[in-house]
Coordinates of C-alpha atoms and ligand atoms in Angstrom, one line a residue:
Chain A
M1 CA -63.8 18.5 -49.1
L2 CA -66.6 17.7 -46.7
Q3 CA -69.9 16.0 -47.6
V4 CA -72.6 15.5 -45.0
K5 CA -75.3 13.2 -46.4
E6 CA -78.7 12.7 -45.0
I7 CA -77.7 12.4 -41.3
D8 CA -80.2 11.7 -38.6
V9 CA -79.1 12.5 -35.1
Y10 CA -81.0 11.9 -31.9
Y11 CA -80.7 12.9 -28.2
G12 CA -82.6 9.9 -26.8
A13 CA -86.1 10.4 -28.2
I14 CA -85.4 13.8 -29.6
H15 CA -84.8 13.7 -33.3
A16 CA -82.5 16.7 -33.6
L17 CA -81.3 16.4 -37.2
K18 CA -83.6 15.0 -39.9
K19 CA -81.8 13.8 -43.1
L20 CA -79.6 16.9 -43.0
S21 CA -77.2 17.3 -45.9
L22 CA -74.5 19.9 -46.7
E23 CA -71.3 20.3 -48.5
V24 CA -68.2 22.3 -47.9
E25 CA -65.9 23.1 -50.8
Q26 CA -62.2 23.5 -50.1
G27 CA -61.0 27.0 -49.6
K28 CA -64.4 28.6 -49.0
I29 CA -66.4 30.0 -46.2
V30 CA -69.6 28.2 -45.8
T31 CA -72.2 29.3 -43.4
L32 CA -75.0 27.5 -41.7
I33 CA -77.6 29.9 -40.3
G34 CA -80.7 29.3 -38.3
A35 CA -82.7 30.1 -35.3
N36 CA -81.9 29.0 -31.7
G37 CA -82.6 25.2 -31.4
A38 CA -82.5 24.7 -35.2
G39 CA -79.8 22.0 -35.0
K40 CA -76.6 24.0 -35.8
T41 CA -74.6 23.0 -32.8
T42 CA -75.7 19.4 -33.2
T43 CA -74.5 19.5 -36.9
L44 CA -70.9 20.6 -35.8
K45 CA -70.7 18.2 -32.9
T46 CA -71.6 15.3 -35.2
I47 CA -69.0 16.3 -37.8
S48 CA -66.4 16.5 -34.9
G49 CA -67.5 13.0 -33.8
L50 CA -69.0 14.0 -30.4
L51 CA -72.3 12.8 -31.5
R52 CA -72.9 9.9 -33.8
P53 CA -75.5 9.9 -36.5
A54 CA -78.1 7.1 -36.5
S55 CA -77.9 7.0 -40.2
G56 CA -76.2 8.9 -43.0
T57 CA -72.6 9.6 -43.8
I58 CA -70.0 12.3 -43.2
T59 CA -67.2 12.0 -45.8
Y60 CA -64.0 14.1 -45.5
K61 CA -61.4 13.8 -48.2
G62 CA -62.9 10.4 -49.0
V63 CA -62.9 9.1 -45.4
D64 CA -66.2 8.3 -43.6
L65 CA -65.9 10.3 -40.3
T66 CA -68.7 8.5 -38.6
R67 CA -66.3 5.6 -38.1
V68 CA -63.3 7.6 -36.8
P69 CA -63.0 8.0 -33.0
P70 CA -63.6 11.8 -32.1
E71 CA -60.2 12.4 -30.7
K72 CA -58.7 11.3 -34.1
I73 CA -60.8 13.7 -36.2
V74 CA -58.9 16.8 -35.2
G75 CA -55.8 14.9 -36.3
M76 CA -57.3 14.6 -39.9
G77 CA -57.4 18.4 -40.1
I78 CA -60.8 19.4 -38.6
S79 CA -60.7 21.6 -35.6
Q80 CA -63.6 23.3 -33.9
V81 CA -64.2 26.6 -32.1
P82 CA -67.2 25.4 -29.9
E83 CA -70.3 27.3 -28.9
G84 CA -69.6 29.3 -25.8
R85 CA -65.8 29.2 -26.3
R86 CA -65.2 26.4 -23.8
V87 CA -61.7 27.6 -22.9
F88 CA -60.0 25.7 -20.1
A89 CA -60.8 28.3 -17.5
P90 CA -58.3 27.2 -14.7
M91 CA -55.4 26.7 -17.3
T92 CA -53.2 29.6 -18.5
V93 CA -53.7 31.3 -22.0
Q94 CA -50.4 29.5 -23.1
E95 CA -51.6 26.1 -21.8
N96 CA -54.9 26.4 -23.7
L97 CA -53.0 27.1 -26.8
E98 CA -50.7 24.1 -26.1
M99 CA -53.8 21.9 -25.8
G100 CA -54.9 23.0 -29.2
A101 CA -51.6 21.5 -30.6
Y102 CA -52.1 18.3 -28.5
L103 CA -51.7 15.9 -31.3
R104 CA -48.8 17.5 -33.0
K105 CA -45.3 16.2 -32.7
D106 CA -43.4 19.1 -34.6
K107 CA -42.5 21.1 -31.5
K108 CA -40.7 23.8 -33.4
E109 CA -43.5 24.4 -35.7
V110 CA -45.9 24.5 -32.8
Q111 CA -43.7 27.2 -31.2
R112 CA -43.8 29.1 -34.4
D113 CA -47.6 28.8 -34.7
M114 CA -48.0 30.0 -31.1
E115 CA -46.0 33.1 -32.0
L116 CA -48.2 33.5 -35.1
V117 CA -51.3 33.4 -32.8
F118 CA -49.7 35.9 -30.5
E119 CA -48.9 38.2 -33.4
R120 CA -52.6 38.0 -34.5
F121 CA -53.9 38.4 -31.0
P122 CA -51.3 40.6 -29.1
R123 CA -53.7 40.8 -26.1
L124 CA -53.3 37.0 -25.7
K125 CA -49.5 37.4 -25.6
E126 CA -49.7 40.0 -22.8
R127 CA -51.8 37.6 -20.9
R128 CA -50.1 34.3 -21.8
K129 CA -49.4 33.4 -18.2
Q130 CA -52.9 34.4 -17.0
L131 CA -55.7 32.0 -16.3
A132 CA -58.0 31.8 -19.2
G133 CA -61.0 32.2 -16.9
T134 CA -59.9 35.7 -16.0
L135 CA -60.1 36.8 -19.7
S136 CA -63.0 39.0 -21.1
G137 CA -65.5 37.4 -23.4
G138 CA -63.8 38.8 -26.5
E139 CA -60.5 37.6 -25.3
Q140 CA -61.8 34.2 -24.5
Q141 CA -63.2 33.9 -28.1
M142 CA -59.9 35.0 -29.4
L143 CA -58.2 32.3 -27.4
A144 CA -60.7 29.6 -28.5
I145 CA -60.0 30.7 -32.2
G146 CA -56.3 30.7 -31.4
R147 CA -56.5 27.3 -29.8
A148 CA -58.3 25.9 -32.8
L149 CA -55.7 27.3 -35.1
M150 CA -52.8 25.6 -33.0
A151 CA -54.1 22.2 -34.6
R152 CA -53.2 23.7 -38.1
P153 CA -56.6 22.8 -39.3
E154 CA -57.6 22.5 -43.0
L155 CA -61.1 22.8 -42.1
M156 CA -62.3 25.0 -39.0
L157 CA -65.7 24.6 -37.6
M158 CA -66.9 27.6 -35.8
D159 CA -70.0 27.7 -33.6
E160 CA -71.4 31.2 -33.1
P161 CA -68.2 33.1 -32.6
S162 CA -70.0 36.4 -32.3
M163 CA -72.3 35.3 -29.5
G164 CA -72.4 37.7 -26.6
L165 CA -69.9 40.2 -28.1
A166 CA -70.2 44.0 -28.5
P167 CA -70.8 45.0 -32.1
L168 CA -67.2 46.3 -32.5
L169 CA -65.8 43.0 -31.4
V170 CA -68.2 41.2 -33.7
R171 CA -66.8 43.1 -36.6
E172 CA -63.3 42.2 -35.5
I173 CA -64.1 38.5 -35.2
F174 CA -65.5 38.4 -38.7
E175 CA -62.5 40.2 -40.0
I176 CA -60.3 37.5 -38.4
I177 CA -62.3 34.8 -39.9
K178 CA -62.0 36.3 -43.4
D179 CA -58.3 36.6 -42.8
I180 CA -57.9 33.0 -41.6
N181 CA -59.7 31.9 -44.7
S182 CA -57.7 34.0 -47.0
R183 CA -54.7 32.1 -45.8
G184 CA -56.0 28.8 -46.9
T185 CA -58.2 27.4 -44.2
T186 CA -61.7 26.3 -45.2
I187 CA -64.4 27.4 -42.8
L188 CA -67.8 26.1 -41.8
L189 CA -69.4 29.0 -39.8
V190 CA -72.4 28.6 -37.8
E191 CA -74.3 31.8 -36.9
Q192 CA -77.5 33.3 -35.7
N193 CA -76.2 36.6 -36.8
A194 CA -77.2 36.1 -40.4
H195 CA -76.3 39.6 -41.6
M196 CA -72.6 39.2 -40.7
A197 CA -72.4 35.5 -41.7
L198 CA -73.8 36.2 -45.2
S199 CA -71.5 39.1 -45.7
I200 CA -68.4 37.0 -45.6
A201 CA -69.6 33.7 -46.8
H202 CA -69.2 32.1 -50.3
K203 CA -72.1 29.7 -49.7
A204 CA -75.0 29.6 -47.3
Y205 CA -77.4 27.0 -45.8
V206 CA -80.5 27.7 -43.7
V207 CA -81.5 25.1 -41.1
E208 CA -84.8 24.8 -39.5
T209 CA -85.8 22.1 -37.1
G210 CA -83.1 19.9 -38.1
S211 CA -83.3 20.0 -41.8
I212 CA -81.8 22.3 -44.5
V213 CA -84.6 24.4 -45.8
L214 CA -82.8 26.8 -48.2
E215 CA -79.3 26.9 -49.7
G216 CA -77.5 29.2 -52.2
T217 CA -75.1 32.1 -52.6
P218 CA -75.2 34.7 -49.9
E219 CA -76.7 37.1 -52.5
Q220 CA -79.6 34.7 -53.3
L221 CA -80.4 34.1 -49.6
M222 CA -80.3 37.9 -48.8
N223 CA -82.7 38.5 -51.5
S224 CA -85.0 35.6 -50.5
E225 CA -88.3 36.9 -48.8
E226 CA -88.2 34.0 -46.3
V227 CA -84.8 34.7 -45.1
K228 CA -85.4 38.5 -44.9
K229 CA -88.4 37.9 -42.8
A230 CA -87.0 35.2 -40.5
Y231 CA -83.3 36.1 -40.2
L232 CA -82.7 39.6 -41.4
G233 CA -85.3 41.4 -39.4
G234 CA -87.8 42.1 -42.2
Chain B
M1 CA -27.4 7.8 23.0
P2 CA -28.4 9.8 26.1
F3 CA -31.3 12.1 25.4
T4 CA -31.2 15.6 26.7
V5 CA -33.8 16.3 29.4
Y6 CA -35.6 19.6 29.4
K7 CA -37.9 20.9 32.1
G8 CA -40.9 23.3 32.4
E9 CA -42.0 25.4 29.4
V10 CA -39.3 24.1 27.2
A11 CA -40.5 20.5 27.9
I12 CA -44.1 21.5 27.0
M13 CA -42.8 23.1 23.8
L14 CA -40.8 20.1 22.9
E15 CA -43.7 17.8 23.6
F16 CA -45.8 19.9 21.2
L17 CA -43.1 19.7 18.5
Q18 CA -42.7 16.0 19.1
Q19 CA -46.3 15.5 18.3
L20 CA -46.0 17.6 15.4
V21 CA -43.1 15.4 14.0
N22 CA -45.1 12.2 14.7
G23 CA -48.2 13.7 13.0
L24 CA -46.1 14.7 9.9
S25 CA -45.4 11.1 8.9
L26 CA -48.9 9.9 9.4
G27 CA -50.1 13.1 7.6
A28 CA -47.9 12.4 4.7
I29 CA -49.4 8.9 4.4
Y30 CA -52.9 10.3 4.5
A31 CA -52.0 13.0 2.0
L32 CA -50.7 10.4 -0.6
I33 CA -53.8 8.4 -0.2
A34 CA -56.1 11.5 -0.4
L35 CA -54.3 12.5 -3.7
G36 CA -55.7 9.4 -5.5
Y37 CA -59.2 10.1 -4.1
T38 CA -59.1 13.6 -5.3
M39 CA -57.7 13.0 -8.7
V40 CA -60.1 10.3 -9.5
Y41 CA -63.1 12.4 -8.3
G42 CA -61.7 15.4 -10.3
I43 CA -61.7 13.5 -13.5
I44 CA -64.8 11.2 -13.3
M45 CA -66.7 12.5 -10.3
L46 CA -66.5 9.2 -8.6
I47 CA -65.5 8.5 -4.9
N48 CA -63.4 5.4 -5.5
F49 CA -64.1 3.5 -2.4
A50 CA -61.7 0.8 -3.3
H51 CA -58.8 3.1 -3.1
G52 CA -57.9 2.2 0.5
D53 CA -57.8 -1.3 -0.6
I54 CA -55.5 -0.5 -3.4
M55 CA -53.2 0.9 -0.6
M56 CA -53.5 -2.4 1.2
V57 CA -52.6 -4.3 -2.0
G58 CA -49.5 -2.1 -2.3
A59 CA -48.5 -2.9 1.3
F60 CA -48.6 -6.6 0.5
V61 CA -46.7 -6.3 -2.7
G62 CA -44.2 -4.4 -0.7
F63 CA -44.2 -7.0 1.9
Y64 CA -43.6 -9.9 -0.5
S65 CA -41.1 -8.0 -2.4
I66 CA -39.0 -7.7 0.8
T67 CA -39.6 -11.2 2.1
L68 CA -39.7 -13.3 -1.0
L69 CA -37.5 -11.4 -3.4
G70 CA -35.2 -9.8 -0.7
T71 CA -35.4 -6.4 -2.1
N72 CA -34.8 -3.3 -0.1
I73 CA -37.5 -0.9 1.0
V74 CA -37.1 1.5 -1.9
M75 CA -37.3 -1.3 -4.5
A76 CA -40.3 -2.8 -2.5
M77 CA -42.0 0.6 -2.9
I78 CA -41.3 0.8 -6.6
F79 CA -42.7 -2.7 -7.2
A80 CA -45.8 -1.8 -5.2
M81 CA -46.4 1.4 -7.2
I82 CA -46.0 -0.5 -10.4
A83 CA -48.3 -3.3 -9.4
C84 CA -51.0 -1.0 -8.1
A85 CA -50.8 1.2 -11.2
V86 CA -51.7 -1.7 -13.2
L87 CA -54.4 -2.8 -10.8
G88 CA -55.9 0.7 -10.8
V89 CA -56.1 0.7 -14.6
L90 CA -57.7 -2.7 -14.6
I91 CA -60.3 -1.8 -12.0
E92 CA -61.3 1.2 -14.0
K93 CA -61.4 -0.6 -17.3
I94 CA -63.3 -3.6 -15.9
A95 CA -65.6 -2.1 -13.2
Y96 CA -66.0 1.6 -13.7
R97 CA -65.6 2.3 -17.4
P98 CA -68.8 0.4 -18.4
L99 CA -70.8 2.5 -15.9
R100 CA -69.4 5.9 -17.0
K101 CA -72.7 6.9 -18.6
S102 CA -75.0 5.5 -15.8
T103 CA -76.0 7.1 -12.6
R104 CA -73.5 8.0 -10.0
I105 CA -75.1 5.8 -7.3
A106 CA -74.5 2.8 -9.6
A107 CA -70.8 3.6 -9.9
L108 CA -70.6 4.2 -6.1
I109 CA -72.1 0.9 -5.3
T110 CA -69.7 -0.8 -7.8
A111 CA -66.8 1.0 -6.1
I112 CA -68.0 -0.4 -2.6
G113 CA -68.3 -3.8 -4.3
M114 CA -64.8 -3.6 -5.7
S115 CA -63.5 -2.6 -2.2
L116 CA -65.0 -5.8 -0.7
F117 CA -63.8 -7.9 -3.6
L118 CA -60.1 -6.7 -3.0
E119 CA -60.4 -7.3 0.7
Y120 CA -61.9 -10.8 0.6
M121 CA -59.8 -11.8 -2.5
T122 CA -56.8 -11.0 -0.5
I123 CA -58.1 -12.9 2.6
F124 CA -58.9 -15.8 0.3
L125 CA -55.4 -15.8 -1.2
I126 CA -53.2 -15.3 1.9
G127 CA -55.5 -15.7 4.9
P128 CA -56.8 -13.0 7.3
Q129 CA -53.8 -13.0 9.6
Q130 CA -51.8 -9.9 10.0
K131 CA -48.3 -10.0 8.8
V132 CA -45.2 -8.3 10.4
F133 CA -43.2 -6.1 8.2
P134 CA -39.7 -7.5 8.5
H135 CA -37.5 -5.4 10.8
S136 CA -34.5 -6.4 8.7
A137 CA -35.8 -4.2 5.9
F138 CA -35.9 -1.3 8.1
P139 CA -33.5 -1.4 11.0
H140 CA -34.9 1.0 13.7
K141 CA -32.7 4.0 14.3
E142 CA -33.6 7.2 16.3
Y143 CA -31.9 10.6 16.5
D144 CA -31.9 13.2 19.0
L145 CA -32.4 16.6 17.3
M146 CA -32.1 19.2 20.1
G147 CA -34.4 17.1 22.3
L148 CA -36.7 16.0 19.6
L149 CA -36.8 12.3 19.0
I150 CA -36.8 11.5 15.3
T151 CA -36.8 8.1 13.9
N152 CA -35.4 6.9 10.5
K153 CA -39.0 5.8 9.8
D154 CA -40.2 9.4 10.0
I155 CA -37.4 10.6 7.8
F156 CA -38.1 7.9 5.3
I157 CA -41.8 8.5 5.1
I158 CA -41.6 12.3 5.0
I159 CA -38.7 12.4 2.4
S160 CA -40.4 9.8 0.0
A161 CA -43.8 11.4 0.4
V162 CA -42.4 14.8 -0.4
V163 CA -40.4 13.5 -3.4
L164 CA -43.6 11.8 -4.7
M165 CA -45.6 14.8 -4.3
L166 CA -43.0 16.9 -6.1
I167 CA -43.0 14.5 -9.0
L168 CA -46.8 14.6 -9.1
Q169 CA -46.8 18.3 -9.2
Y170 CA -44.2 18.3 -12.0
I171 CA -46.4 15.8 -14.0
I172 CA -49.5 17.8 -13.5
K173 CA -48.2 21.3 -14.1
M174 CA -45.5 20.7 -16.7
T175 CA -46.0 17.7 -18.8
K176 CA -48.4 17.4 -21.7
T177 CA -50.0 14.4 -20.1
G178 CA -50.7 16.4 -16.9
K179 CA -52.1 19.2 -18.9
A180 CA -54.3 16.7 -20.6
M181 CA -55.6 15.4 -17.3
R182 CA -56.5 19.0 -16.2
A183 CA -58.2 19.6 -19.5
V184 CA -60.3 16.5 -19.2
S185 CA -61.3 17.3 -15.7
V186 CA -62.3 20.8 -16.6
D187 CA -64.3 20.1 -19.7
R188 CA -64.3 16.6 -21.2
E189 CA -65.9 17.5 -24.5
A190 CA -63.6 20.4 -25.2
A191 CA -60.6 18.1 -24.4
V192 CA -61.9 15.6 -27.0
L193 CA -62.0 18.5 -29.5
M194 CA -58.3 18.9 -28.8
G195 CA -57.5 15.3 -29.7
I196 CA -57.2 14.1 -26.2
S197 CA -58.2 10.6 -25.6
V198 CA -60.6 10.6 -22.6
D199 CA -60.1 6.9 -22.0
K200 CA -56.3 7.1 -22.0
T201 CA -56.4 10.1 -19.7
I202 CA -58.7 8.5 -17.1
S203 CA -56.4 5.3 -17.2
I204 CA -53.4 7.4 -16.6
T205 CA -55.1 9.1 -13.6
F206 CA -56.0 5.8 -12.1
A207 CA -52.5 4.6 -12.6
I208 CA -50.9 7.6 -10.8
G209 CA -53.5 7.7 -8.0
S210 CA -53.1 4.0 -7.4
A211 CA -49.3 4.1 -7.4
L212 CA -49.3 6.8 -4.8
A213 CA -51.7 4.8 -2.7
A214 CA -49.3 1.8 -3.0
A215 CA -46.4 4.0 -1.8
A216 CA -48.6 4.9 1.2
G217 CA -49.3 1.3 1.8
V218 CA -45.6 0.4 2.1
M219 CA -45.2 3.4 4.4
V220 CA -48.0 2.2 6.6
G221 CA -46.2 -1.1 6.8
V222 CA -43.1 0.7 8.0
Y223 CA -45.1 3.0 10.3
Y224 CA -47.2 0.4 12.2
N225 CA -45.0 -2.7 11.4
T226 CA -48.1 -4.9 10.8
I227 CA -50.3 -5.2 7.7
N228 CA -53.5 -7.1 7.1
P229 CA -56.1 -7.5 4.4
L230 CA -58.6 -5.0 6.1
M231 CA -55.9 -2.3 6.9
G232 CA -57.1 -0.2 4.0
I233 CA -60.5 0.6 5.4
I234 CA -59.8 3.1 8.2
P235 CA -56.8 4.9 6.6
G236 CA -58.8 5.0 3.4
L237 CA -61.8 6.7 5.2
K238 CA -59.5 9.1 6.9
A239 CA -57.8 10.0 3.7
F240 CA -61.1 10.5 2.1
V241 CA -62.1 12.9 4.8
A242 CA -58.7 14.6 4.2
A243 CA -59.6 15.0 0.5
V244 CA -63.0 16.4 1.4
L245 CA -61.3 18.7 3.9
G246 CA -59.1 20.2 1.3
G247 CA -61.9 20.3 -1.2
I248 CA -62.5 17.2 -3.2
G249 CA -61.0 17.3 -6.7
I250 CA -58.3 19.9 -5.7
I251 CA -54.8 18.6 -5.5
P252 CA -53.1 20.9 -3.1
G253 CA -56.2 20.5 -0.9
A254 CA -55.6 16.9 -0.7
M255 CA -52.0 17.4 0.4
V256 CA -52.9 20.0 3.1
G257 CA -55.9 18.0 4.2
G258 CA -53.8 14.8 4.6
F259 CA -51.3 16.6 6.8
V260 CA -53.9 18.3 8.8
M261 CA -55.7 15.0 9.5
G262 CA -52.5 13.3 10.5
I263 CA -51.4 15.9 12.8
L264 CA -54.9 16.3 14.3
E265 CA -54.9 12.5 15.0
T266 CA -51.5 12.5 16.7
F267 CA -52.5 15.4 18.8
V268 CA -55.8 13.8 19.9
S269 CA -54.1 10.5 20.9
G270 CA -51.1 12.4 22.3
Y271 CA -53.0 14.8 24.5
G272 CA -56.4 13.2 24.7
S273 CA -57.0 9.5 24.4
S274 CA -56.2 7.2 21.5
L275 CA -59.8 6.0 22.0
Y276 CA -61.0 9.2 20.2
R277 CA -58.4 8.9 17.5
D278 CA -60.8 7.5 14.9
A279 CA -63.8 9.5 16.0
V280 CA -61.9 12.7 15.2
A281 CA -61.7 12.0 11.6
F282 CA -65.5 11.6 11.4
G283 CA -66.1 14.6 13.6
V284 CA -64.0 16.6 11.1
L285 CA -66.1 15.3 8.2
V286 CA -69.4 16.3 9.9
L287 CA -67.9 19.7 10.7
I288 CA -66.8 20.3 7.1
L289 CA -70.1 19.2 5.7
L290 CA -71.9 21.6 8.0
I291 CA -69.6 24.7 7.7
K292 CA -67.9 24.6 4.2
P293 CA -68.9 21.4 2.2
T294 CA -66.6 22.6 -0.7
G295 CA -63.6 22.3 1.7
L296 CA -60.7 24.6 2.7
F297 CA -59.6 25.2 -0.9
G298 CA -62.9 24.9 -2.6
K299 CA -64.3 27.6 -4.6
D300 CA -66.5 27.4 -7.7
T301 CA -63.7 28.1 -10.1
G302 CA -61.2 26.0 -8.3
E303 CA -58.8 23.9 -10.4
K304 CA -59.8 20.3 -10.4
V305 CA -58.0 17.2 -11.4
Ligands
ADP1 N1 -78.0 17.6 -24.8 C1 -79.2 17.6 -25.4 N2 -80.2 16.8 -25.0 C2 -81.4 16.9 -25.6 N3 -81.8 17.7 -26.6 C3 -80.8 18.5 -27.0 C4 -79.5 18.5 -26.6 N4 -78.8 19.5 -27.1 C5 -79.6 19.9 -28.0 N5 -80.9 19.4 -28.0 C6 -82.0 19.7 -28.8 O1 -81.7 19.4 -30.2 C7 -82.1 20.5 -30.9 C8 -81.0 21.2 -31.7 O2 -80.2 21.8 -30.8 P1 -78.9 22.7 -31.2 O3 -78.2 21.8 -32.3 O4 -78.1 23.0 -29.9 O5 -79.5 23.9 -31.8 P2 -78.8 25.3 -32.3 O6 -77.3 25.1 -32.1 O7 -79.1 25.5 -33.7 O8 -79.3 26.4 -31.4 C9 -82.9 21.5 -30.1 O9 -84.3 21.1 -30.1 C10 -82.4 21.2 -28.7 O10 -83.4 21.4 -27.7
MG2 MG1 -76.0 26.3 -30.9

């Protein structure tokens, strides 16, 4: 479904991604784990078109995404739950969800999808007229996920959805991710929380200083000495 | 029509209300101009110093619409709004967009350059003389409302300003475009992830802000009767102060700031001296910057467009 091939991405003089490659197969949950500053967010931003690779290709369903304007990429079926949630704080919960469906013209279906989001996250329904900035961290994360779902994505990019949440909420978020995937949405999940990510993924990559250093099934990675030492706390 | 004559405290009260009425029209004009400043600042963090000059171009388009095409004042205002919407979009595309990633000071200097360009281009094209807004387009009428003198100019300015502000509120609060404008002003990158085109949204913001300025320009023509190529400078600066007073980037702030500045100005010239009229605006600016730089409505989480 998505092939990232040997991309190089720079921030000015900083070489953030070095010939990074990865592949996401349709219907799967693929996780990209790595320490802070390894290049996870940069990878997702480059797929979404917010950053452009200096070299390399990103192919999605046969189309080279590096030539597509960023605001068109979501229309091709790729939505993102960005790091730090990035909800529109001074807008209401409902308006945030409407923004998620910005490119869609099928008004009736959008209404239906909003009801589905509210079914999935009843707390959002109670707060639909409230400003997003007044929600708790967990609720904001749910809003960010709901907003990304409103685009009806085939591929959802998620950037550390568990960041800053209490353990109970982290569990809930991972259950939600599994459920979204079981209903047909492919997921590329970026995480520092390797334990949880490996427990739900079908395939995993480890990124270090801008390059993939390991890849395999979650079982393979969980048993690897390097991963145990660096990411699973011994 | 014989006007009622009041004495004593009633007269003082009436005089006060009369100043208030006069201030409202001027305030409505400042508010409309301030809205454009604040909307543009909210979305690209630029003080568009050419904004007052767009207002001036609007006044001239209105003038020629009346004198050459023979339209009425409402049509003149609509033509001016359309012309300036296009002008605003072009200015952003040609002058500001290429600098979007450069320093703010570079953009600011370009805006000042654009302001001078519009002023002197207008002088080059039609000469520096002032033009008189034709009386035929707006036959003067006045009404006595329980002792208050109200002119049809005041009524026209206040009603059209209120209508335009209501339309603006509707666009920003209710329409998809308005929501996209807010989203871009809050978090441009997140807005792009929604599929919102930042370029298009910024263009729309310039179009709306410039159209409001154009309407204000036609109102200035009606209010003062005369227009000239440098007429945008002082009202532009005062409206800028109004936007800062309300909290730059905050739409209701610009409306309130505009009315406050207009009313303040009429009171100063009514009770003090019109010599101090212009000084007041800058006194207010200094005071805000000293006391509350974020403006009346400003807080860290305030909504910006
Ligand atoms: N806006 C930026 N400007 C300069 N360097 C950046 C910027 N964003 C990230 N970087 C650098 O790029 C590298 C990768 O960052 P990032 O992709 O955010 O890592 P991660 O998401 O894995 O924590 C880091 O070294 C970081 O310092
Ligand atoms: Mg990150």
